[in-house]
Coordinates of C-alpha atoms and ligand atoms in Angstrom, one line a residue:
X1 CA -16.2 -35.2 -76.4
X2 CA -13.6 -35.0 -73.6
X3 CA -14.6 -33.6 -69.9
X4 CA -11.2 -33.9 -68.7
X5 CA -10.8 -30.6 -66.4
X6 CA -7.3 -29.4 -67.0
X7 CA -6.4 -29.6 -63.4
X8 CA -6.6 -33.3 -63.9
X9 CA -3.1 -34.9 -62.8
X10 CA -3.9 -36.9 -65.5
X11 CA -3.6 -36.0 -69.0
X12 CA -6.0 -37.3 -71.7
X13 CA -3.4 -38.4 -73.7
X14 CA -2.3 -41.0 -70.8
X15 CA -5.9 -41.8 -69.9
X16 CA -6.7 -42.8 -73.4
X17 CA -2.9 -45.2 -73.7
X18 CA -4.7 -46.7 -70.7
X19 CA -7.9 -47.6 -72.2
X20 CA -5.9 -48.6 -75.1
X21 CA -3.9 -51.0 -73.3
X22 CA -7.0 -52.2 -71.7
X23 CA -8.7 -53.2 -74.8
X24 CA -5.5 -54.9 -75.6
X25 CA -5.2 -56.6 -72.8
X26 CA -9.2 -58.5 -73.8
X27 CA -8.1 -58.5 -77.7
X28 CA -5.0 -60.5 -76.7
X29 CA -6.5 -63.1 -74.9
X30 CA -4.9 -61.5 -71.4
X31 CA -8.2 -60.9 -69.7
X32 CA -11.6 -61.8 -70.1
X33 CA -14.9 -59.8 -68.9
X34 CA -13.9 -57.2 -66.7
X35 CA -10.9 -58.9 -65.7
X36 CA -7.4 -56.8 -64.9
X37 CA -6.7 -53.5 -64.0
X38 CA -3.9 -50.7 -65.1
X39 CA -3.0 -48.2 -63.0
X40 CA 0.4 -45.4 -63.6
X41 CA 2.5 -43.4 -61.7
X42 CA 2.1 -39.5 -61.5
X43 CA 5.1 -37.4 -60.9
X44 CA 5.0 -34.6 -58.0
X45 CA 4.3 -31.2 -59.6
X46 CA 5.2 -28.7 -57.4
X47 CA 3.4 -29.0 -54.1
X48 CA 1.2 -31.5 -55.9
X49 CA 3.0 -35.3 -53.7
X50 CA 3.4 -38.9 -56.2
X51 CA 0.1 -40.3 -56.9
X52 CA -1.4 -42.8 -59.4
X53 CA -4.3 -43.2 -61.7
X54 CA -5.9 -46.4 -62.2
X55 CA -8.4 -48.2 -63.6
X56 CA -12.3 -48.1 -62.3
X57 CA -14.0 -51.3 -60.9
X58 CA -16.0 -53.6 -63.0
X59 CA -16.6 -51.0 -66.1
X60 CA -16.7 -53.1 -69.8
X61 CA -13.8 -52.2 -71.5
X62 CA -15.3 -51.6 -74.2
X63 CA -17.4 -49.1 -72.8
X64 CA -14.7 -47.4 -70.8
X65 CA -13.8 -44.0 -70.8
X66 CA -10.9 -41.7 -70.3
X67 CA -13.2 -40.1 -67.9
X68 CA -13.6 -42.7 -65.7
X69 CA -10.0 -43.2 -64.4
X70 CA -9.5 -42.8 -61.2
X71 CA -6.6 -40.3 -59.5
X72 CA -5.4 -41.5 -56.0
X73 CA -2.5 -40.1 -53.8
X74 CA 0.0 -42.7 -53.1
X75 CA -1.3 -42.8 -49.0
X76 CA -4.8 -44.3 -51.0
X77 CA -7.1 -40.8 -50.8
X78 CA -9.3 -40.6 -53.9
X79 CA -8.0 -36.8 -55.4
X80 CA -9.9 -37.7 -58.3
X81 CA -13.7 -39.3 -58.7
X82 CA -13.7 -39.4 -62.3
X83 CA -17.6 -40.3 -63.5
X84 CA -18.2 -41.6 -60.2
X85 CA -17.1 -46.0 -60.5
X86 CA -15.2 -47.3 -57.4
X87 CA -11.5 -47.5 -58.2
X88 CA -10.0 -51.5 -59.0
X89 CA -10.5 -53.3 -56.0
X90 CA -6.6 -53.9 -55.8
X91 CA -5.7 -50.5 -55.4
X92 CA -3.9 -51.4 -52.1
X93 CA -1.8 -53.9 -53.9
X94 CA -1.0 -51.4 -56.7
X95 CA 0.5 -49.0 -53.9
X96 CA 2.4 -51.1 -52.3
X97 CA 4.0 -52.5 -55.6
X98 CA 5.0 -48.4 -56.5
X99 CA 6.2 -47.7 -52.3
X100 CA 8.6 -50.8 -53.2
X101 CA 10.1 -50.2 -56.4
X102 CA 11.0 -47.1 -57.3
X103 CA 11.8 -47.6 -60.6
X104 CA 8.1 -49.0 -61.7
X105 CA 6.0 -46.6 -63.2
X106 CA 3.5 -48.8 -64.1
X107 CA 1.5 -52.4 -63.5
X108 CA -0.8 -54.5 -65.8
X109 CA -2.4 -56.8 -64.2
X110 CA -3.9 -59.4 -66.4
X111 CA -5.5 -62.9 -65.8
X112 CA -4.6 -65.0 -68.9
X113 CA -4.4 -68.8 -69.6
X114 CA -1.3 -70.5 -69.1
X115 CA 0.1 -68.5 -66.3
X116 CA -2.9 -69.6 -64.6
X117 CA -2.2 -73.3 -65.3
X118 CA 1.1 -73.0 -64.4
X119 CA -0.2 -70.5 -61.3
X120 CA -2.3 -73.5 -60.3
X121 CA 0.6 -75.8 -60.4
X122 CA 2.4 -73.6 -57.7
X123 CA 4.8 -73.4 -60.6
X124 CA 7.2 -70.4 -61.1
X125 CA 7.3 -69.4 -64.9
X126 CA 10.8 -70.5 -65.9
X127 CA 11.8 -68.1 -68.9
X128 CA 12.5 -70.3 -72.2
X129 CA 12.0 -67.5 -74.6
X130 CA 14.1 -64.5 -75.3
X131 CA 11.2 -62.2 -75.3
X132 CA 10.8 -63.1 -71.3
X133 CA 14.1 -62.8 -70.7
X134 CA 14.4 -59.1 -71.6
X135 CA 11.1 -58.2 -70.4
X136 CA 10.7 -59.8 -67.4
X137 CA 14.6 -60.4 -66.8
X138 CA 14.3 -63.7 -65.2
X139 CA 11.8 -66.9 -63.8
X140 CA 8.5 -65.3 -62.4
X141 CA 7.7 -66.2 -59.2
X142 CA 4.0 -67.8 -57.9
X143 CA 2.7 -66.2 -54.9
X144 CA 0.2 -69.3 -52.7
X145 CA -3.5 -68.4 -53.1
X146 CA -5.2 -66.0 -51.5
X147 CA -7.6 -62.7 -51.7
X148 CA -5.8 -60.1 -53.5
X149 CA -7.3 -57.0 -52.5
X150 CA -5.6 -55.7 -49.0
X151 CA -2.5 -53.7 -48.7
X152 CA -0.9 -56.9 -46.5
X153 CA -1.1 -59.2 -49.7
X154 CA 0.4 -56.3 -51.8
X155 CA 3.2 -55.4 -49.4
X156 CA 4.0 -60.0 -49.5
X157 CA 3.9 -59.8 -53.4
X158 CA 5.7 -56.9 -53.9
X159 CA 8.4 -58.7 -51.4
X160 CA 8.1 -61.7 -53.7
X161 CA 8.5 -60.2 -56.8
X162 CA 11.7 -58.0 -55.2
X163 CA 14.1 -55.4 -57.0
X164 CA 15.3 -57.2 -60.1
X165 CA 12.2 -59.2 -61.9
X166 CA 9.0 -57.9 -63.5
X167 CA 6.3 -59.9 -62.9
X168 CA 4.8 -61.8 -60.5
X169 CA 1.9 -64.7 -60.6
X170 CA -0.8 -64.8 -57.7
X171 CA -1.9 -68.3 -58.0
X172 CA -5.1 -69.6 -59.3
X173 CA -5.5 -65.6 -60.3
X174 CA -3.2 -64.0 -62.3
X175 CA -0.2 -62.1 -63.0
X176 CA 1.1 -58.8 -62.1
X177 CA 3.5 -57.1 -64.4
X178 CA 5.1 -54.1 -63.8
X179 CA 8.0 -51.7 -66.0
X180 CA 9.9 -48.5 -66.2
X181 CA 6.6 -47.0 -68.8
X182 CA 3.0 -48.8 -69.6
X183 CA 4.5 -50.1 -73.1
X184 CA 7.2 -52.1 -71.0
X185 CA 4.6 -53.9 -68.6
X186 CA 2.3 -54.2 -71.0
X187 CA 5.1 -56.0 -72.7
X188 CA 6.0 -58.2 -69.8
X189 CA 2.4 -58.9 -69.8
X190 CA 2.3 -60.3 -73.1
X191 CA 5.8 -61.9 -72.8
X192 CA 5.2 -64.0 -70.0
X193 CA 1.7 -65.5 -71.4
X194 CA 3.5 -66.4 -74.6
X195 CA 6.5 -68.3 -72.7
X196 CA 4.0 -70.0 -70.1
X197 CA 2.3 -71.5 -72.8
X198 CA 5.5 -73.1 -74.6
X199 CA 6.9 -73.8 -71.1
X200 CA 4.2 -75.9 -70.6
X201 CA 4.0 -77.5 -73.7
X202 CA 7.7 -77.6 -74.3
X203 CA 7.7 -79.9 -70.8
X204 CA 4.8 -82.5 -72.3
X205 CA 7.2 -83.1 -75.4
X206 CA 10.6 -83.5 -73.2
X207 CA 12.7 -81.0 -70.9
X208 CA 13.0 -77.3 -72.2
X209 CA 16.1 -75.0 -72.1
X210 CA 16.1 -73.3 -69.7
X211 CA 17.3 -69.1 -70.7
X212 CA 19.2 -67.1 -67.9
X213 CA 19.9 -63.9 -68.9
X214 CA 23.0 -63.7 -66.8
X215 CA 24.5 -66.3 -69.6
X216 CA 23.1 -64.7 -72.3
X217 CA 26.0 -63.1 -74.2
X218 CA 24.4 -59.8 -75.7
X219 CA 26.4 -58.0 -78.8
X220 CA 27.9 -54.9 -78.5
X221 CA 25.2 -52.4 -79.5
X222 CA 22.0 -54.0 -78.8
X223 CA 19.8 -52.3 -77.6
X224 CA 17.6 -54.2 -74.4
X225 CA 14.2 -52.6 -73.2
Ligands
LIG301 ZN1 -7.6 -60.0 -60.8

């Protein structure tokens, strides 16, 4: 039984991906707990400016909702309450991700194992599989330690992560991915977990190959995310 009002600026059809995706994110071993948050971009319609929905604060994913998204204009004014839950505390840091690149229309944020041993390392996550190298499109770099929740640390890791890569990793945190649609940074997500863990591994056994997609020579036709 769905109490989505059909003003919502948010369909159910993208509320529920997100809960999906959230799910995901625990059954994949990206986040534990309550960990993470997802939030989307919402088009103008009309008179209607850009805003976002996102995730609630602290909710079990496996109790969430659709109904308990969140709707919030791009400036950070709540349009939509949902059931009533706070939005994720790193709203502020979602925004500024979106104000700097235009072409993200969405960010996972996850909290999974190895890019939180290389995180604590201060090491950036070289890419040594193919699957990083198309979704996140080069080495991810490690933002120093700190609280993640003000609009300040969002506006330095959106700098960080700049124009051309798709992730980022706030040390002894997590990572924040980010792509064209929620498949693609849900993707990155994924991709980046998997090649920290053979990065690390590959360097106890002896010193990886390192991929750099500018020297990758792609065949004619193929088609890249
Ligand atoms: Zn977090």
């Amino acid at each position: 039984m769905s109490h989505i009002a059909t003003t919502s600026r948010a369909s159910l059809a993208l509320r529920e991906e997100i809960v999906y995706y959230c799910r995901e994110s625990v059954r994949c071993g990206l986040n534990f707990n309550t960990q993470g948050n997802i939030s989307v971009r919402l088009p103008a319609v009309g008179p209607e400016p850009e805003a976002i929905v996102i995730t609630p604060s602290g909710v079990r994913y496996d109790r969430m909702v659709p109904e308990d998204l969140l709707v919030v204009a791009t400036d950070g004014t709540v349009l939509e309450t949902g059931t009533g839950y706070e939005s994720s505390t790193e709203l502020p840091v979602h925004l500024a991700h979106y104000r700097r690149r235009p072409d993200v229309h969405a960010l996972v944020h996850t909290e999974s194992t190895y890019v939180n041993v290389l995180g604590a390392l201060g090491r950036p996550i070289e890419p040594v599989l193919l699957n990083m190298v198309l979704y996140a499109k080069g080495a991810v770099p490690v933002m120093p330690f700190e609280f993640s929740t003000n609009a300040a640390f969002g506006e330095r890791s959106a700098e960080l992560l700049g124009d051309d890569v798709n992730a980022i990793v706030w040390a002894n945190h997590g990572l924040l991915a980010v792509g064209h649609d929620l498949d693609a940074a849900f993707k990155v997500a994924v991709a980046v977990e998997e090649n920290a863990e053979v990065l690390y591994l590959a360097h106890q056994a002896g010193e990886p190959r390192i991929l750099d997609l500018a020297h990758i020579a792609v065949p004619d036709g193929a088609r890249l995310p």
